[in-house]
Short mmCIF file of C-alpha atoms in Angstrom, two decimals:
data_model
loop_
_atom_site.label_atom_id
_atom_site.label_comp_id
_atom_site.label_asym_id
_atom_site.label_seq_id
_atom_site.Cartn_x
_atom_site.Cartn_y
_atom_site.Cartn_z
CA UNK A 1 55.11 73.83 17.38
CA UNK A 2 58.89 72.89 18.74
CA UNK A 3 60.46 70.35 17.00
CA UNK A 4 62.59 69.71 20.33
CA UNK A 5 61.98 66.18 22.03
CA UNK A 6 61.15 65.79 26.00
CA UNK A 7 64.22 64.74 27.61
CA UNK A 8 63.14 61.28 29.60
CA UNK A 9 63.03 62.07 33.02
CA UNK A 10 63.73 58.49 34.41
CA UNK A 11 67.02 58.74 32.28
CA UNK A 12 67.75 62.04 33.45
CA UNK A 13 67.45 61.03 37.06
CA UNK A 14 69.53 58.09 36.54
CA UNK A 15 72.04 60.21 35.60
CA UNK A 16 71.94 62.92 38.00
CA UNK A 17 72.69 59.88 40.81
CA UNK A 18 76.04 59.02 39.10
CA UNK A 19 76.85 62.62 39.29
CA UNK A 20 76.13 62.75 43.35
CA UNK A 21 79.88 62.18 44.70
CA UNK A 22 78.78 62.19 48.15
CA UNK A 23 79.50 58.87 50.22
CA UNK A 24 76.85 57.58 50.78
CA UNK A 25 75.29 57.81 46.83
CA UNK A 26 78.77 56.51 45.44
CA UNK A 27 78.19 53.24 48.48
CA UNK A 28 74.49 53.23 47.10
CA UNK A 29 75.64 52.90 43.89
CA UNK A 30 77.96 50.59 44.03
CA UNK A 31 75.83 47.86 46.31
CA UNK A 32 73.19 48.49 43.22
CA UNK A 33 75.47 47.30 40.81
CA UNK A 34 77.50 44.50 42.90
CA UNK A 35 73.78 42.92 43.49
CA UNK A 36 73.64 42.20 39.96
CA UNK A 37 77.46 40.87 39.16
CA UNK A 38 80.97 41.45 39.79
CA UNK A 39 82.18 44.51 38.67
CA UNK A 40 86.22 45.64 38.45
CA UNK A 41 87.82 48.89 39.31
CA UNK A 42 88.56 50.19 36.28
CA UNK A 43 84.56 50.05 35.81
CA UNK A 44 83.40 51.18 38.72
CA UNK A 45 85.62 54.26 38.66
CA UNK A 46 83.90 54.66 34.89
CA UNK A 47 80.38 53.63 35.15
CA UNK A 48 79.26 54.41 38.63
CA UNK A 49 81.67 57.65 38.98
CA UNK A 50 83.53 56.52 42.10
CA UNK A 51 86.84 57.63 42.33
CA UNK A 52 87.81 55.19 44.92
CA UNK A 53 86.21 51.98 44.69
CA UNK A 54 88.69 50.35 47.62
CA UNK A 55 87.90 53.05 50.00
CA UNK A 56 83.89 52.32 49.02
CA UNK A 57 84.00 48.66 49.06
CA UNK A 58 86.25 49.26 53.05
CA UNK A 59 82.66 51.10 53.51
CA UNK A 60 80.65 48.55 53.05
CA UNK A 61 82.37 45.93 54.37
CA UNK A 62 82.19 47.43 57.65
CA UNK A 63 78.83 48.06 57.06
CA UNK A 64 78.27 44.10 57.25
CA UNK A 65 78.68 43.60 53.57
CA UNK A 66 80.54 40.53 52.93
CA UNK A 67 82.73 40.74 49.48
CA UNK A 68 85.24 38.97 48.17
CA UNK A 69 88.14 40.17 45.90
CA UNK A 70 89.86 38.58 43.29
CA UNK A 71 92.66 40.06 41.10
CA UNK A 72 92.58 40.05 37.56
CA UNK A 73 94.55 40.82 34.62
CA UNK A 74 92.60 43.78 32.45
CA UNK A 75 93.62 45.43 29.27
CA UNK A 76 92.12 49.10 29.29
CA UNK A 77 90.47 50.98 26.97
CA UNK A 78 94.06 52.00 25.36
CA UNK A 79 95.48 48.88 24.93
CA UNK A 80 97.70 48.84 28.18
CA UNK A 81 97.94 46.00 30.27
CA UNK A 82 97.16 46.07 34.30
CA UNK A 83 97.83 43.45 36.63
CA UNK A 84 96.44 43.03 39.92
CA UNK A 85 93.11 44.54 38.95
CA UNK A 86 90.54 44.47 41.85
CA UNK A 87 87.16 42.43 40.78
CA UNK A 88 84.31 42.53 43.49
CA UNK A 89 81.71 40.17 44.12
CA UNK A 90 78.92 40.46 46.44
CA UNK A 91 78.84 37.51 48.96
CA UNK A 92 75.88 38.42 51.44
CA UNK A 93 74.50 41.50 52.81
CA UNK A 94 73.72 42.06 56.57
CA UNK A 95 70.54 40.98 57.84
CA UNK A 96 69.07 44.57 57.83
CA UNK A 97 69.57 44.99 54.25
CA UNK A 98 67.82 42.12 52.92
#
């Protein structure tokens, strides 16, 4: 009998979406996350893997997604300062994705 442990698939899947780079799963991705808070930059480009969060949130803006930005002042995981931070919150949707 193996000793080895069954990987959990839901986990597993989970992860293989944050590795898709392709537009539309990084735009899937991140309306996922903004439905359930604001989220900044500097963690969407770490959480959700999307290397451009402006060019995503442009996306979905056009796509009838209303959000607003605000710019914050963030301290990253190395103790540097950045100003001007972009922090996203989800206003509305458009009607057909309600």
């Amino acid at each position: 009998m193996s000793s080895k442990k069954m990987a959990n698939q839901k986990a597993s899947h989970e992860i293989s979406q944050v590795k898709s780079t392709s537009i539309s799963a990084q735009n899937a991705r991140f309306i996922q996350r903004l439905r359930l808070g604001s989220i900044d930059t500097f963690t969407a480009m770490r959480e959700l893997n999307i290397c451009r969060p402006g060019a995503r949130i442009c996306d979905l803006r056009n796509a009838g997604y209303r959000i607003d930005t605000a710019r914050i002042v963030l301290t990253d995981e190395w103790g540097r300062t950045h100003r001007g931070v972009a922090l996203y919150t989800l206003m509305s949707e458009p009607r057909s994705a309600a």
